[in-house]
Amino acid sequence: AQKITQTQPGMFVQEKEAVTLDCTYDTSDPSYGLFWYKQPSSGEMIFLIYQGSYDQQNATEGRYSLNFQKARKSANLVISASQLGDSAMYFCAMREGGGTGNQFYFGTGTSLTVIP
Amino acid sequence: DAGITQSPRHKVTETGTPVTLRCHQTENHRYMYWYRQDPGHGLRLIHYSYGVKDTDKGEVSDGYSVSRSKTEDFLLTLESATSSQTSVYFCAISEVAGAPTGQFFGPGTRLTVL
């Protein structure tokens, strides 16, 4: 089974509108972390936001927020007030806790295009 | 920005030749990772290291080996490159298990195997 599932290969959003990028995860580990990364066309991977499995509140970082629904194993990224510079690939990732592994699992990504 | 460099940044090689990619960090982070990125697959873990001389396999380790003789360097070797190993390779580092900042990534190496 896939550890991270991103079901939206491509998304379009009008500039200044909000957009939600979906992510579901699969783990039986009670301790885990969820991350979102942005990859613009230049290729670098940029960390956006983190949510810990024990965090009670949804994480927020500026225009980014993570809609964490633990029971549904969902960790959707919400970008408010989209900007042209938000056009990029977005990857959801999970780190499972415990041991020395500290492994990360990535989804296949969602390509976001912001339309002027 | 985290100090991570990868070398070379681009490489074209022929099937059957050995290739070594280097990842160098100046952050003294414990964990280092090698991923490959392919269209439709996202990033897939090849190998990772949790300390000097401590390494383990990821989900796509066949055909790859790694070495870490110093904290700052993590080498990825393709013993005999194949066309299926044409990809973009990313190195990443992580400070400690449970760090809320996740991983920091290098700029990537684009490898083409002809």
PDB file of C-alpha atoms in Angstrom:
ATOM      1  CA  ALA A   1       0.000   0.000   0.000  1.00  0.00           C
ATOM      2  CA  GLN A   2       1.118   3.534  -0.712  1.00  0.00           C
ATOM      3  CA  LYS A   3       2.292   5.412   2.325  1.00  0.00           C
ATOM      4  CA  ILE A   4       1.365   8.781   0.817  1.00  0.00           C
ATOM      5  CA  THR A   5      -1.338   9.343  -1.775  1.00  0.00           C
ATOM      6  CA  GLN A   6      -1.840  12.531  -3.729  1.00  0.00           C
ATOM      7  CA  THR A   7      -4.793  12.053  -6.059  1.00  0.00           C
ATOM      8  CA  GLN A   8      -4.607  15.346  -7.945  1.00  0.00           C
ATOM      9  CA  PRO A   9      -1.919  15.233 -10.635  1.00  0.00           C
ATOM     10  CA  GLY A  10      -2.724  18.799 -11.695  1.00  0.00           C
ATOM     11  CA  MET A  11      -4.672  21.717 -10.267  1.00  0.00           C
ATOM     12  CA  PHE A  12      -5.535  25.183 -11.499  1.00  0.00           C
ATOM     13  CA  VAL A  13      -6.433  28.162  -9.344  1.00  0.00           C
ATOM     14  CA  GLN A  14      -7.200  31.772 -10.084  1.00  0.00           C
ATOM     15  CA  GLU A  15      -4.783  34.305  -8.688  1.00  0.00           C
ATOM     16  CA  LYS A  16      -5.827  35.544  -5.220  1.00  0.00           C
ATOM     17  CA  GLU A  17      -8.093  32.560  -4.670  1.00  0.00           C
ATOM     18  CA  ALA A  18      -7.509  29.784  -2.128  1.00  0.00           C
ATOM     19  CA  VAL A  19      -6.668  26.226  -3.173  1.00  0.00           C
ATOM     20  CA  THR A  20      -6.552  22.889  -1.357  1.00  0.00           C
ATOM     21  CA  LEU A  21      -4.107  20.160  -2.311  1.00  0.00           C
ATOM     22  CA  ASP A  22      -5.097  16.728  -1.072  1.00  0.00           C
ATOM     23  CA  CYS A  23      -2.914  14.241   0.754  1.00  0.00           C
ATOM     24  CA  THR A  24      -3.794  11.027   2.533  1.00  0.00           C
ATOM     25  CA  TYR A  25      -1.349   8.849   4.399  1.00  0.00           C
ATOM     26  CA  ASP A  26      -1.126   5.339   5.717  1.00  0.00           C
ATOM     27  CA  THR A  27       0.691   4.378   8.885  1.00  0.00           C
ATOM     28  CA  SER A  28       0.126   2.330  12.009  1.00  0.00           C
ATOM     29  CA  ASP A  29       2.814   4.206  13.898  1.00  0.00           C
ATOM     30  CA  PRO A  30       1.310   6.523  16.534  1.00  0.00           C
ATOM     31  CA  SER A  31       4.236   8.930  16.173  1.00  0.00           C
ATOM     32  CA  TYR A  32       4.746  10.487  12.768  1.00  0.00           C
ATOM     33  CA  GLY A  33       5.279  13.788  11.051  1.00  0.00           C
ATOM     34  CA  LEU A  34       3.687  15.194   7.945  1.00  0.00           C
ATOM     35  CA  PHE A  35       5.369  17.670   5.614  1.00  0.00           C
ATOM     36  CA  TRP A  36       4.687  19.612   2.489  1.00  0.00           C
ATOM     37  CA  TYR A  37       7.370  20.639   0.034  1.00  0.00           C
ATOM     38  CA  LYS A  38       7.269  22.916  -2.978  1.00  0.00           C
ATOM     39  CA  GLN A  39       9.311  22.274  -6.091  1.00  0.00           C
ATOM     40  CA  PRO A  40       9.307  25.170  -8.566  1.00  0.00           C
ATOM     41  CA  SER A  41      10.371  24.695 -12.162  1.00  0.00           C
ATOM     42  CA  SER A  42      13.957  25.492 -11.151  1.00  0.00           C
ATOM     43  CA  GLY A  43      14.030  22.125  -9.391  1.00  0.00           C
ATOM     44  CA  GLU A  44      14.909  22.842  -5.782  1.00  0.00           C
ATOM     45  CA  MET A  45      12.851  21.328  -2.980  1.00  0.00           C
ATOM     46  CA  ILE A  46      11.526  23.863  -0.501  1.00  0.00           C
ATOM     47  CA  PHE A  47      10.105  22.921   2.893  1.00  0.00           C
ATOM     48  CA  LEU A  48       6.730  24.599   3.517  1.00  0.00           C
ATOM     49  CA  ILE A  49       4.997  23.265   6.609  1.00  0.00           C
ATOM     50  CA  TYR A  50       5.044  20.531   9.243  1.00  0.00           C
ATOM     51  CA  GLN A  51       2.391  18.772  11.315  1.00  0.00           C
ATOM     52  CA  GLY A  52       3.200  16.361  14.109  1.00  0.00           C
ATOM     53  CA  SER A  53       0.865  13.476  14.843  1.00  0.00           C
ATOM     54  CA  TYR A  54       0.357  14.668  18.405  1.00  0.00           C
ATOM     55  CA  ASP A  55      -0.224  18.305  17.515  1.00  0.00           C
ATOM     56  CA  GLN A  56      -3.701  19.376  18.526  1.00  0.00           C
ATOM     57  CA  GLN A  57      -3.925  22.363  16.244  1.00  0.00           C
ATOM     58  CA  ASN A  58      -3.519  22.639  12.522  1.00  0.00           C
ATOM     59  CA  ALA A  59      -0.144  24.020  11.470  1.00  0.00           C
ATOM     60  CA  THR A  60       0.057  27.395   9.761  1.00  0.00           C
ATOM     61  CA  GLU A  61       2.940  29.179   8.069  1.00  0.00           C
ATOM     62  CA  GLY A  62       1.980  32.461   6.491  1.00  0.00           C
ATOM     63  CA  ARG A  63      -0.352  31.714   3.565  1.00  0.00           C
ATOM     64  CA  TYR A  64       0.073  27.969   4.065  1.00  0.00           C
ATOM     65  CA  SER A  65      -2.024  25.909   6.437  1.00  0.00           C
ATOM     66  CA  LEU A  66      -2.307  22.191   6.911  1.00  0.00           C
ATOM     67  CA  ASN A  67      -5.780  20.757   7.385  1.00  0.00           C
ATOM     68  CA  PHE A  68      -4.977  17.775   9.593  1.00  0.00           C
ATOM     69  CA  GLN A  69      -7.748  15.210  10.018  1.00  0.00           C
ATOM     70  CA  LYS A  70      -6.164  12.418  11.974  1.00  0.00           C
ATOM     71  CA  ALA A  71      -9.069   9.984  11.962  1.00  0.00           C
ATOM     72  CA  ARG A  72      -9.302  10.240   8.192  1.00  0.00           C
ATOM     73  CA  LYS A  73      -5.512  10.153   7.803  1.00  0.00           C
ATOM     74  CA  SER A  74      -5.681  13.291   5.784  1.00  0.00           C
ATOM     75  CA  ALA A  75      -3.200  16.183   5.639  1.00  0.00           C
ATOM     76  CA  ASN A  76      -4.358  18.630   3.014  1.00  0.00           C
ATOM     77  CA  LEU A  77      -2.390  21.777   2.202  1.00  0.00           C
ATOM     78  CA  VAL A  78      -4.364  24.988   1.911  1.00  0.00           C
ATOM     79  CA  ILE A  79      -2.789  27.934   0.128  1.00  0.00           C
ATOM     80  CA  SER A  80      -4.654  31.165   0.645  1.00  0.00           C
ATOM     81  CA  ALA A  81      -4.546  34.157  -1.690  1.00  0.00           C
ATOM     82  CA  SER A  82      -2.676  32.321  -4.451  1.00  0.00           C
ATOM     83  CA  GLN A  83       0.126  34.126  -6.216  1.00  0.00           C
ATOM     84  CA  LEU A  84       1.707  33.498  -9.598  1.00  0.00           C
ATOM     85  CA  GLY A  85       4.851  32.378  -7.799  1.00  0.00           C
ATOM     86  CA  ASP A  86       2.904  29.536  -6.213  1.00  0.00           C
ATOM     87  CA  SER A  87       2.881  27.708  -9.542  1.00  0.00           C
ATOM     88  CA  ALA A  88       4.975  24.612  -8.819  1.00  0.00           C
ATOM     89  CA  MET A  89       4.888  20.935  -7.925  1.00  0.00           C
ATOM     90  CA  TYR A  90       3.809  20.213  -4.367  1.00  0.00           C
ATOM     91  CA  PHE A  91       4.792  17.069  -2.524  1.00  0.00           C
ATOM     92  CA  CYS A  92       3.295  15.655   0.637  1.00  0.00           C
ATOM     93  CA  ALA A  93       5.629  13.557   2.779  1.00  0.00           C
ATOM     94  CA  MET A  94       5.519  11.547   5.969  1.00  0.00           C
ATOM     95  CA  ARG A  95       8.163  10.555   8.463  1.00  0.00           C
ATOM     96  CA  GLU A  96       7.382   7.611  10.682  1.00  0.00           C
ATOM     97  CA  GLY A  97       8.747   7.758  14.169  1.00  0.00           C
ATOM     98  CA  GLY A  98      10.929   5.354  16.079  1.00  0.00           C
ATOM     99  CA  GLY A  99      14.170   3.499  15.436  1.00  0.00           C
ATOM    100  CA  THR A 100      17.211   4.788  13.657  1.00  0.00           C
ATOM    101  CA  GLY A 101      15.614   4.933  10.252  1.00  0.00           C
ATOM    102  CA  ASN A 102      13.962   8.309  10.229  1.00  0.00           C
ATOM    103  CA  GLN A 103      12.665   7.437   6.778  1.00  0.00           C
ATOM    104  CA  PHE A 104      10.574   9.802   4.761  1.00  0.00           C
ATOM    105  CA  TYR A 105       7.926   8.776   2.251  1.00  0.00           C
ATOM    106  CA  PHE A 106       6.799  11.075  -0.533  1.00  0.00           C
ATOM    107  CA  GLY A 107       3.683  11.255  -2.643  1.00  0.00           C
ATOM    108  CA  THR A 108       3.760  11.578  -6.424  1.00  0.00           C
ATOM    109  CA  GLY A 109       3.041  15.282  -6.275  1.00  0.00           C
ATOM    110  CA  THR A 110       0.452  17.780  -7.499  1.00  0.00           C
ATOM    111  CA  SER A 111       1.257  20.318 -10.166  1.00  0.00           C
ATOM    112  CA  LEU A 112      -0.355  23.645  -9.299  1.00  0.00           C
ATOM    113  CA  THR A 113      -0.842  26.340 -11.906  1.00  0.00           C
ATOM    114  CA  VAL A 114      -1.944  29.805 -10.818  1.00  0.00           C
ATOM    115  CA  ILE A 115      -3.868  31.634 -13.527  1.00  0.00           C
ATOM    116  CA  PRO A 116      -3.638  35.434 -13.697  1.00  0.00           C
TER     117      PRO A 116
ATOM    118  CA  ASP B   1      19.780  27.971   3.464  1.00  0.00           C
ATOM    119  CA  ALA B   2      21.227  24.671   4.640  1.00  0.00           C
ATOM    120  CA  GLY B   3      24.687  24.050   3.282  1.00  0.00           C
ATOM    121  CA  ILE B   4      24.272  21.110   0.966  1.00  0.00           C
ATOM    122  CA  THR B   5      26.069  20.683  -2.306  1.00  0.00           C
ATOM    123  CA  GLN B   6      25.935  17.914  -4.852  1.00  0.00           C
ATOM    124  CA  SER B   7      28.498  17.075  -7.469  1.00  0.00           C
ATOM    125  CA  PRO B   8      28.391  16.766 -10.341  1.00  0.00           C
ATOM    126  CA  ARG B   9      25.217  18.692 -11.150  1.00  0.00           C
ATOM    127  CA  HIS B  10      24.890  17.074 -14.550  1.00  0.00           C
ATOM    128  CA  LYS B  11      26.384  13.888 -15.922  1.00  0.00           C
ATOM    129  CA  VAL B  12      25.982  11.882 -19.078  1.00  0.00           C
ATOM    130  CA  THR B  13      27.451   8.410 -19.070  1.00  0.00           C
ATOM    131  CA  GLU B  14      27.205   5.146 -20.934  1.00  0.00           C
ATOM    132  CA  THR B  15      25.571   1.916 -19.909  1.00  0.00           C
ATOM    133  CA  GLY B  16      27.886  -0.308 -17.907  1.00  0.00           C
ATOM    134  CA  THR B  17      30.149   2.417 -16.540  1.00  0.00           C
ATOM    135  CA  PRO B  18      30.496   3.137 -12.816  1.00  0.00           C
ATOM    136  CA  VAL B  19      29.222   6.472 -11.547  1.00  0.00           C
ATOM    137  CA  THR B  20      29.681   8.154  -8.186  1.00  0.00           C
ATOM    138  CA  LEU B  21      27.627  11.085  -6.992  1.00  0.00           C
ATOM    139  CA  ARG B  22      28.753  13.136  -4.043  1.00  0.00           C
ATOM    140  CA  CYS B  23      26.726  14.934  -1.408  1.00  0.00           C
ATOM    141  CA  HIS B  24      28.514  17.331   0.916  1.00  0.00           C
ATOM    142  CA  GLN B  25      26.992  19.123   3.897  1.00  0.00           C
ATOM    143  CA  THR B  26      28.337  21.797   6.208  1.00  0.00           C
ATOM    144  CA  GLU B  27      25.529  21.529   8.776  1.00  0.00           C
ATOM    145  CA  ASN B  28      26.883  18.582  10.777  1.00  0.00           C
ATOM    146  CA  HIS B  29      23.500  16.861  10.479  1.00  0.00           C
ATOM    147  CA  ARG B  30      23.338  13.226  11.465  1.00  0.00           C
ATOM    148  CA  TYR B  31      20.992  11.911   8.796  1.00  0.00           C
ATOM    149  CA  MET B  32      21.693  11.941   5.096  1.00  0.00           C
ATOM    150  CA  TYR B  33      19.567  10.542   2.274  1.00  0.00           C
ATOM    151  CA  TRP B  34      19.704   9.808  -1.408  1.00  0.00           C
ATOM    152  CA  TYR B  35      16.525   9.980  -3.471  1.00  0.00           C
ATOM    153  CA  ARG B  36      15.726   9.648  -7.111  1.00  0.00           C
ATOM    154  CA  GLN B  37      12.954  11.637  -8.736  1.00  0.00           C
ATOM    155  CA  ASP B  38      11.125  10.337 -11.770  1.00  0.00           C
ATOM    156  CA  PRO B  39       7.922  11.580 -13.413  1.00  0.00           C
ATOM    157  CA  GLY B  40       4.868   9.933 -11.883  1.00  0.00           C
ATOM    158  CA  HIS B  41       6.821   8.542  -8.940  1.00  0.00           C
ATOM    159  CA  GLY B  42       7.679  11.544  -6.828  1.00  0.00           C
ATOM    160  CA  LEU B  43      10.790  11.043  -4.731  1.00  0.00           C
ATOM    161  CA  ARG B  44      11.850   7.532  -3.851  1.00  0.00           C
ATOM    162  CA  LEU B  45      14.423   6.725  -1.214  1.00  0.00           C
ATOM    163  CA  ILE B  46      17.495   4.842  -2.412  1.00  0.00           C
ATOM    164  CA  HIS B  47      19.673   4.703   0.699  1.00  0.00           C
ATOM    165  CA  TYR B  48      20.079   6.688   3.850  1.00  0.00           C
ATOM    166  CA  SER B  49      22.631   7.112   6.598  1.00  0.00           C
ATOM    167  CA  TYR B  50      22.095   7.679  10.305  1.00  0.00           C
ATOM    168  CA  GLY B  51      25.743   8.214  11.141  1.00  0.00           C
ATOM    169  CA  VAL B  52      29.282   7.672   9.934  1.00  0.00           C
ATOM    170  CA  LYS B  53      29.500   4.176   8.444  1.00  0.00           C
ATOM    171  CA  ASP B  54      25.854   3.556   9.365  1.00  0.00           C
ATOM    172  CA  THR B  55      23.679   3.135   6.308  1.00  0.00           C
ATOM    173  CA  ASP B  56      20.534   1.327   5.328  1.00  0.00           C
ATOM    174  CA  LYS B  57      18.516   0.577   2.230  1.00  0.00           C
ATOM    175  CA  GLY B  58      15.493   2.444   1.002  1.00  0.00           C
ATOM    176  CA  GLU B  59      12.726   1.243  -1.284  1.00  0.00           C
ATOM    177  CA  VAL B  60      14.719   1.371  -4.563  1.00  0.00           C
ATOM    178  CA  SER B  61      18.233   0.337  -3.517  1.00  0.00           C
ATOM    179  CA  ASP B  62      18.946  -2.315  -6.172  1.00  0.00           C
ATOM    180  CA  GLY B  63      21.903  -1.302  -8.341  1.00  0.00           C
ATOM    181  CA  TYR B  64      23.103   1.343  -5.883  1.00  0.00           C
ATOM    182  CA  SER B  65      25.583   1.410  -3.042  1.00  0.00           C
ATOM    183  CA  VAL B  66      26.527   4.158  -0.610  1.00  0.00           C
ATOM    184  CA  SER B  67      29.324   5.078   1.716  1.00  0.00           C
ATOM    185  CA  ARG B  68      29.728   7.585   4.505  1.00  0.00           C
ATOM    186  CA  SER B  69      33.223   7.813   5.918  1.00  0.00           C
ATOM    187  CA  LYS B  70      32.800  11.357   7.255  1.00  0.00           C
ATOM    188  CA  THR B  71      29.826  13.186   8.711  1.00  0.00           C
ATOM    189  CA  GLU B  72      29.837  15.691   5.887  1.00  0.00           C
ATOM    190  CA  ASP B  73      30.042  13.371   2.878  1.00  0.00           C
ATOM    191  CA  PHE B  74      27.609  10.782   1.551  1.00  0.00           C
ATOM    192  CA  LEU B  75      28.503   9.050  -1.699  1.00  0.00           C
ATOM    193  CA  LEU B  76      26.115   7.243  -4.012  1.00  0.00           C
ATOM    194  CA  THR B  77      27.641   4.747  -6.445  1.00  0.00           C
ATOM    195  CA  LEU B  78      26.081   3.094  -9.444  1.00  0.00           C
ATOM    196  CA  GLU B  79      28.381   0.128  -9.940  1.00  0.00           C
ATOM    197  CA  SER B  80      27.296  -0.451 -13.534  1.00  0.00           C
ATOM    198  CA  ALA B  81      24.920   2.214 -14.774  1.00  0.00           C
ATOM    199  CA  THR B  82      21.803   1.220 -16.706  1.00  0.00           C
ATOM    200  CA  SER B  83      19.369   3.327 -18.706  1.00  0.00           C
ATOM    201  CA  SER B  84      16.721   2.781 -16.029  1.00  0.00           C
ATOM    202  CA  GLN B  85      18.919   4.778 -13.663  1.00  0.00           C
ATOM    203  CA  THR B  86      18.521   7.904 -15.754  1.00  0.00           C
ATOM    204  CA  SER B  87      16.949  10.249 -13.244  1.00  0.00           C
ATOM    205  CA  VAL B  88      17.371  13.308 -11.098  1.00  0.00           C
ATOM    206  CA  TYR B  89      19.111  12.451  -7.844  1.00  0.00           C
ATOM    207  CA  PHE B  90      18.580  14.481  -4.705  1.00  0.00           C
ATOM    208  CA  CYS B  91      20.566  14.398  -1.521  1.00  0.00           C
ATOM    209  CA  ALA B  92      18.873  15.499   1.690  1.00  0.00           C
ATOM    210  CA  ILE B  93      19.907  15.983   5.288  1.00  0.00           C
ATOM    211  CA  SER B  94      18.039  15.963   8.574  1.00  0.00           C
ATOM    212  CA  GLU B  95      19.273  17.075  11.932  1.00  0.00           C
ATOM    213  CA  VAL B  96      17.606  14.664  14.347  1.00  0.00           C
ATOM    214  CA  ALA B  97      14.758  12.216  14.334  1.00  0.00           C
ATOM    215  CA  GLY B  98      11.557  14.127  14.932  1.00  0.00           C
ATOM    216  CA  ALA B  99      12.853  17.466  13.679  1.00  0.00           C
ATOM    217  CA  PRO B 100       9.842  19.559  12.684  1.00  0.00           C
ATOM    218  CA  THR B 101      11.739  21.066   9.790  1.00  0.00           C
ATOM    219  CA  GLY B 102      11.884  17.818   7.892  1.00  0.00           C
ATOM    220  CA  GLN B 103      14.724  17.520   5.469  1.00  0.00           C
ATOM    221  CA  PHE B 104      16.833  20.026   3.612  1.00  0.00           C
ATOM    222  CA  PHE B 105      17.587  19.159   0.034  1.00  0.00           C
ATOM    223  CA  GLY B 106      20.551  19.657  -2.217  1.00  0.00           C
ATOM    224  CA  PRO B 107      20.155  21.150  -5.692  1.00  0.00           C
ATOM    225  CA  GLY B 108      19.971  17.768  -7.430  1.00  0.00           C
ATOM    226  CA  THR B 109      22.075  15.913  -9.999  1.00  0.00           C
ATOM    227  CA  ARG B 110      20.680  15.132 -13.409  1.00  0.00           C
ATOM    228  CA  LEU B 111      22.098  11.818 -14.590  1.00  0.00           C
ATOM    229  CA  THR B 112      21.609  10.490 -18.102  1.00  0.00           C
ATOM    230  CA  VAL B 113      22.673   6.952 -18.931  1.00  0.00           C
ATOM    231  CA  LEU B 114      22.886   6.304 -22.664  1.00  0.00           C
TER     232      LEU B 114
END
